[in-house]
Amino acid sequence: MTSAPAPAPVETPLTAPPPPDTRSPRPRTRAPAWLWIPVLVALLPTLVPFGFLIGRVLGESSAAARVVLSANTARLVWNTSLLIVVVVATTAVVGVAAAWLTERTDLPGRRLWRVVVALPLVIPSYVIALALLSATGPRGLIGDWFGFTVPSLIGLPGAWVALTIATYPFVYLTTATALRRMDPAHEEAARGLGASQWRVFRTIVVPQLRPSLGAGLLLVALYTLSDFGAVSLVRFDSFTRVVYAQYAGRLDRTPAAVLAVLLVLLALIVVWAERATRGRAAYHGRQVSRPARIARLGTGGRLAALSGLGALALVSLGMPIATLVGWLGRGTGPSRPFPWDAVGGSVLGSLLAAALVAVLALPTAVLVTRHASRATAWAERAAYTVFALPHITVGLAMVFFSARYLGGWYQSLTLLVLVYGSIFFAQALGSARSSLLQVSPSIEDASRSLGAGPIRTMLRVTAPMMRRGLIAGALLVFLTTMKELPVTLLLRPTGFDTLAVDIWSAADAFLYSRAAAPALLLIAVSAIPMYLLATRER
Amino acid sequence: MTDAITCRRLSKSYSGVVALDDFSLDAPEGQVLGLVGPSGSGKTTALRLIAGFERPDDGSVEVAGVTVVDHTTFVPPERRRVGMVFQDFALFPHMTVGDNVAYGLPKGAERRRRVAGVLEMVGLSGMEKRMPHELSGGEQQRVALARALAPSPAVVLLDEPFSNLDAPQRERVRREVRSILVEAKATALFVTHDQEEALAVSDVMAVMRDGTVLQSAAPHDLYRRPADRWVARFLGEGEFLDGTVSGGVVDTALGRFPVDTDLSGPVEVLIRPEHVRLTEDEGGSALVVEREFYGHDQLVTLHIDGGRRLLARAGPDVIFNPGDHARYEITEVVVFGAVSSP
């Protein structure tokens, strides 16, 4: 339950006893049963197959135990953990440094840098990997253009660089927000007690950043763990790549199922590890009225900062885009017309997913805000859990489940869109929920007392007032569906092509010139909703 | 006179916290009933149960003679013929004034005429095309009232209808709303924590405390004959003392006063400040210790008889300052049984 609006001030008669304020929080009424249908439609397409997958693995426990205890699995765990550690460490340094420079220093062009540093978010990891691979090595574009050869970024180095570029914006964004909201009084107090600027940063700023830095790094670790596109292209044997290879290349599918479940266990361990390292201090956000103190960098410092951020932008934005553009003109592979069918597939799938999620998010937002209860809290938690599940596991679970129970639905567009809607549901629910929270519940009560039933009220009053939140959520789902790779690979109907699949298949076969145009198009299309979301927020 | 609303023994609690307990109330048709009580007394819960936004744990509600809720029936809010004006007005922000008012009306030719008629009644003729945010607080209030009245409900509920308005316009809007309700011959039930507002607007008023109605009567009767000490204190200032009634006269430490009561024996006596007449007199027995000046009058705290406190209301012309002496005369007292006071 959320807190009630502050009770109106009571004008107490001079001699009256002060009335005891026992006003309870605004009561919630129980939801009608039909209001649960949309949230079930959203979550069951993921949860049921996932439960089936776990049941299958438990049912074959001896075979499963063999897979778990094999030397190969130990190597996989080691590889994946190593990748997570190096990516988390690098993104922590890069993200925090970039956030501090753009939020707390007199760096020239800070406003522009804030956008530039966050921009790699629109480039999917497999496009970054594609660019890295095609720029480096003996046949790479860097060798062509500059006359020297950079060692090919295959294996761990490739996965490390690609995922660092793809994920440091998470750390940057959470940290920058925290820096902006931090109460400058703490830092001023420390300075007043004689601490140097560096000591203030180390002992005051960093500990207060801990919660948001932790959240950002948790995102990085989960992303790295479940990323399929980049690791498969650079041929680094982390979990997702091997799960897919086991599924695609072997008749016995038990190992793939077991590894897919193990992957989820690893994700749980990552979440638990982040919780376990949280400190005990509580940091209370306060309304900050004053801007924080801005550090002076000095001429040398500015130069260093500018070249550091410049290098970051060059590697994370300039390199991928320049490489892709460079490949546009070259035709090494067999020439092929522009893949319009893939564009059509991407747009169709993403539009359907966005529309489905918007339709489901509206009643679900009403359910979880207007009828909040323990059950709705669990439903919300389930939506976020589904969002965090590695897509390769979700896709594989659905492959097994539909092959067994859904027969004709397997590899149908309907099923694919249902799964898209399910895994990205939480994104739209989040924004729908927060926009509904700004609408006074009495507006819906007013509609009811004027003779409108619950459904007419939802369509004529609630939906128009949530319009912004619903559109923002749908845009976000459109954007993420466009970039989605593993679920699409596993569940797409025969002949149904998307940009993501097209790029990945071409890059996997080293046909870089063929991948370049769709990759650039995907970046451009992804940038549009991003731009709309960014401008809406102001 | 028939009742537009009859609540019988309603009770409701939220996760163990009792909001309503054995709540019974009748709202006579065509009258304005004020439900008043401190915050937390359950007024808004009562309103929400009558409107149908929540179900009672026990008890029943009838609207215009039809049972809308009891332990076997539940009529949803959209079919109760109960209009509601919300504290925050709850106008649909994405609709024009006209569409807001038309929302509860059936489609058809009559609709537009009814909208115009109701808007004229609330003094907003020709405002159909405006958006709610373009109106002042008082105008929004009247649109909310027009919207609730448009479908001719059996009763209109108003939840703290004036608390969102600035003090200067509050009294004016209060008068306007009252006259609109009277003109529409509507039965209205309104909830407020402000006893002055309830006294001013109600035909009948009910005082609530801890989820139940303590007393309900016309404002004048309620003020003059509170059922107990708590109601007396809630409705206005005053000082209490003990007394004994016999033969239409109450005997107190401050003298003997005629009273109109059926009680006899020991009672509690309330002296309202407006029943203490104060006169300038350097030799008077009352010492002024405090004074609050309100413009139209002043509230003076006196010490009499070596420390006993007494409140007096005096006109604005003669200022009583702390340290002054004055003469006082008690013109009237209120008595009630000394049992149920906390």
mmCIF file of N, CA and C in Angstrom, chain B residues 95-137:
data_model
loop_
_atom_site.group_PDB
_atom_site.id
_atom_site.type_symbol
_atom_site.label_atom_id
_atom_site.label_comp_id
_atom_site.label_asym_id
_atom_site.label_seq_id
_atom_site.Cartn_x
_atom_site.Cartn_y
_atom_site.Cartn_z
ATOM 1 N N MET B 95 -11.215 15.966 -21.381
ATOM 2 C CA MET B 95 -12.509 16.263 -21.994
ATOM 3 C C MET B 95 -12.886 17.707 -21.710
ATOM 4 N N THR B 96 -13.691 18.274 -22.616
ATOM 5 C CA THR B 96 -14.170 19.639 -22.391
ATOM 6 C C THR B 96 -15.178 19.630 -21.241
ATOM 7 N N VAL B 97 -15.523 20.839 -20.791
ATOM 8 C CA VAL B 97 -16.531 20.984 -19.747
ATOM 9 C C VAL B 97 -17.832 20.301 -20.182
ATOM 10 N N GLY B 98 -18.218 20.548 -21.450
ATOM 11 C CA GLY B 98 -19.451 19.964 -21.966
ATOM 12 C C GLY B 98 -19.408 18.440 -21.938
ATOM 13 N N ASP B 99 -18.269 17.865 -22.380
ATOM 14 C CA ASP B 99 -18.157 16.408 -22.392
ATOM 15 C C ASP B 99 -18.140 15.838 -20.980
ATOM 16 N N ASN B 100 -17.525 16.570 -20.064
ATOM 17 C CA ASN B 100 -17.534 16.137 -18.670
ATOM 18 C C ASN B 100 -18.965 16.027 -18.156
ATOM 19 N N VAL B 101 -19.743 17.083 -18.399
ATOM 20 C CA VAL B 101 -21.111 17.111 -17.866
ATOM 21 C C VAL B 101 -21.976 16.068 -18.574
ATOM 22 N N ALA B 102 -21.689 15.845 -19.880
ATOM 23 C CA ALA B 102 -22.509 14.906 -20.655
ATOM 24 C C ALA B 102 -22.170 13.452 -20.357
ATOM 25 N N TYR B 103 -21.058 13.221 -19.677
ATOM 26 C CA TYR B 103 -20.536 11.854 -19.519
ATOM 27 C C TYR B 103 -21.561 10.881 -18.939
ATOM 28 N N GLY B 104 -22.338 11.351 -17.970
ATOM 29 C CA GLY B 104 -23.275 10.449 -17.309
ATOM 30 C C GLY B 104 -24.653 10.415 -17.952
ATOM 31 N N LEU B 105 -24.817 11.135 -19.092
ATOM 32 C CA LEU B 105 -26.137 11.223 -19.713
ATOM 33 C C LEU B 105 -26.251 10.239 -20.867
ATOM 34 N N PRO B 106 -27.454 9.683 -21.097
ATOM 35 C CA PRO B 106 -27.633 8.795 -22.246
ATOM 36 C C PRO B 106 -27.497 9.585 -23.545
ATOM 37 N N LYS B 107 -27.039 8.901 -24.597
ATOM 38 C CA LYS B 107 -26.893 9.565 -25.891
ATOM 39 C C LYS B 107 -28.275 9.945 -26.425
ATOM 40 N N GLY B 108 -28.321 11.034 -27.176
ATOM 41 C CA GLY B 108 -29.605 11.424 -27.751
ATOM 42 C C GLY B 108 -29.721 12.933 -27.818
ATOM 43 N N ALA B 109 -30.860 13.373 -28.332
ATOM 44 C CA ALA B 109 -31.052 14.798 -28.572
ATOM 45 C C ALA B 109 -31.177 15.568 -27.263
ATOM 46 N N GLU B 110 -31.749 14.897 -26.268
ATOM 47 C CA GLU B 110 -31.964 15.528 -24.970
ATOM 48 C C GLU B 110 -30.652 15.961 -24.316
ATOM 49 N N ARG B 111 -29.595 15.211 -24.671
ATOM 50 C CA ARG B 111 -28.346 15.310 -23.956
ATOM 51 C C ARG B 111 -27.812 16.741 -23.933
ATOM 52 N N ARG B 112 -27.735 17.347 -25.135
ATOM 53 C CA ARG B 112 -27.125 18.658 -25.218
ATOM 54 C C ARG B 112 -27.943 19.692 -24.442
ATOM 55 N N ARG B 113 -29.263 19.530 -24.513
ATOM 56 C CA ARG B 113 -30.112 20.488 -23.815
ATOM 57 C C ARG B 113 -29.909 20.375 -22.294
ATOM 58 N N ARG B 114 -29.816 19.137 -21.845
ATOM 59 C CA ARG B 114 -29.613 18.925 -20.412
ATOM 60 C C ARG B 114 -28.280 19.525 -19.953
ATOM 61 N N VAL B 115 -27.219 19.320 -20.767
ATOM 62 C CA VAL B 115 -25.911 19.882 -20.424
ATOM 63 C C VAL B 115 -26.023 21.394 -20.289
ATOM 64 N N ALA B 116 -26.655 22.022 -21.289
ATOM 65 C CA ALA B 116 -26.788 23.483 -21.251
ATOM 66 C C ALA B 116 -27.596 23.912 -20.030
ATOM 67 N N GLY B 117 -28.670 23.142 -19.742
ATOM 68 C CA GLY B 117 -29.516 23.492 -18.609
ATOM 69 C C GLY B 117 -28.772 23.412 -17.283
ATOM 70 N N VAL B 118 -28.022 22.343 -17.103
ATOM 71 C CA VAL B 118 -27.301 22.177 -15.834
ATOM 72 C C VAL B 118 -26.204 23.231 -15.703
ATOM 73 N N LEU B 119 -25.530 23.501 -16.823
ATOM 74 C CA LEU B 119 -24.472 24.520 -16.760
ATOM 75 C C LEU B 119 -25.070 25.882 -16.427
ATOM 76 N N GLU B 120 -26.266 26.137 -16.967
ATOM 77 C CA GLU B 120 -26.905 27.416 -16.643
ATOM 78 C C GLU B 120 -27.236 27.485 -15.153
ATOM 79 N N MET B 121 -27.697 26.361 -14.624
ATOM 80 C CA MET B 121 -28.050 26.324 -13.210
ATOM 81 C C MET B 121 -26.840 26.645 -12.323
ATOM 82 N N VAL B 122 -25.657 26.189 -12.714
ATOM 83 C CA VAL B 122 -24.482 26.467 -11.891
ATOM 84 C C VAL B 122 -23.785 27.756 -12.330
ATOM 85 N N GLY B 123 -24.412 28.491 -13.254
ATOM 86 C CA GLY B 123 -23.863 29.785 -13.633
ATOM 87 C C GLY B 123 -22.683 29.707 -14.576
ATOM 88 N N LEU B 124 -22.620 28.662 -15.390
ATOM 89 C CA LEU B 124 -21.500 28.531 -16.317
ATOM 90 C C LEU B 124 -22.003 28.391 -17.758
ATOM 91 N N SER B 125 -23.078 29.095 -18.093
ATOM 92 C CA SER B 125 -23.636 28.995 -19.437
ATOM 93 C C SER B 125 -22.590 29.311 -20.491
ATOM 94 N N GLY B 126 -22.591 28.528 -21.544
ATOM 95 C CA GLY B 126 -21.701 28.804 -22.667
ATOM 96 C C GLY B 126 -20.263 28.368 -22.457
ATOM 97 N N MET B 127 -19.981 27.671 -21.362
ATOM 98 C CA MET B 127 -18.596 27.254 -21.099
ATOM 99 C C MET B 127 -18.308 25.848 -21.618
ATOM 100 N N GLU B 128 -19.235 25.274 -22.414
ATOM 101 C CA GLU B 128 -19.109 23.890 -22.839
ATOM 102 C C GLU B 128 -17.754 23.545 -23.459
ATOM 103 N N LYS B 129 -17.211 24.483 -24.233
ATOM 104 C CA LYS B 129 -16.007 24.152 -25.007
ATOM 105 C C LYS B 129 -14.715 24.328 -24.217
ATOM 106 N N ARG B 130 -14.794 24.888 -23.019
ATOM 107 C CA ARG B 130 -13.573 25.095 -22.246
ATOM 108 C C ARG B 130 -13.012 23.771 -21.748
ATOM 109 N N MET B 131 -11.699 23.782 -21.478
ATOM 110 C CA MET B 131 -11.084 22.612 -20.856
ATOM 111 C C MET B 131 -11.006 22.872 -19.347
ATOM 112 N N PRO B 132 -11.070 21.806 -18.545
ATOM 113 C CA PRO B 132 -11.094 21.999 -17.091
ATOM 114 C C PRO B 132 -9.946 22.867 -16.567
ATOM 115 N N HIS B 133 -8.732 22.683 -17.138
ATOM 116 C CA HIS B 133 -7.595 23.416 -16.581
ATOM 117 C C HIS B 133 -7.664 24.912 -16.855
ATOM 118 N N GLU B 134 -8.590 25.309 -17.751
ATOM 119 C CA GLU B 134 -8.720 26.739 -18.031
ATOM 120 C C GLU B 134 -9.644 27.441 -17.036
ATOM 121 N N LEU B 135 -10.225 26.690 -16.105
ATOM 122 C CA LEU B 135 -11.188 27.268 -15.181
ATOM 123 C C LEU B 135 -10.545 27.541 -13.827
ATOM 124 N N SER B 136 -11.146 28.466 -13.068
ATOM 125 C CA SER B 136 -10.690 28.717 -11.705
ATOM 126 C C SER B 136 -11.170 27.579 -10.806
ATOM 127 N N GLY B 137 -10.619 27.535 -9.593
ATOM 128 C CA GLY B 137 -11.011 26.473 -8.662
ATOM 129 C C GLY B 137 -12.511 26.449 -8.406
#
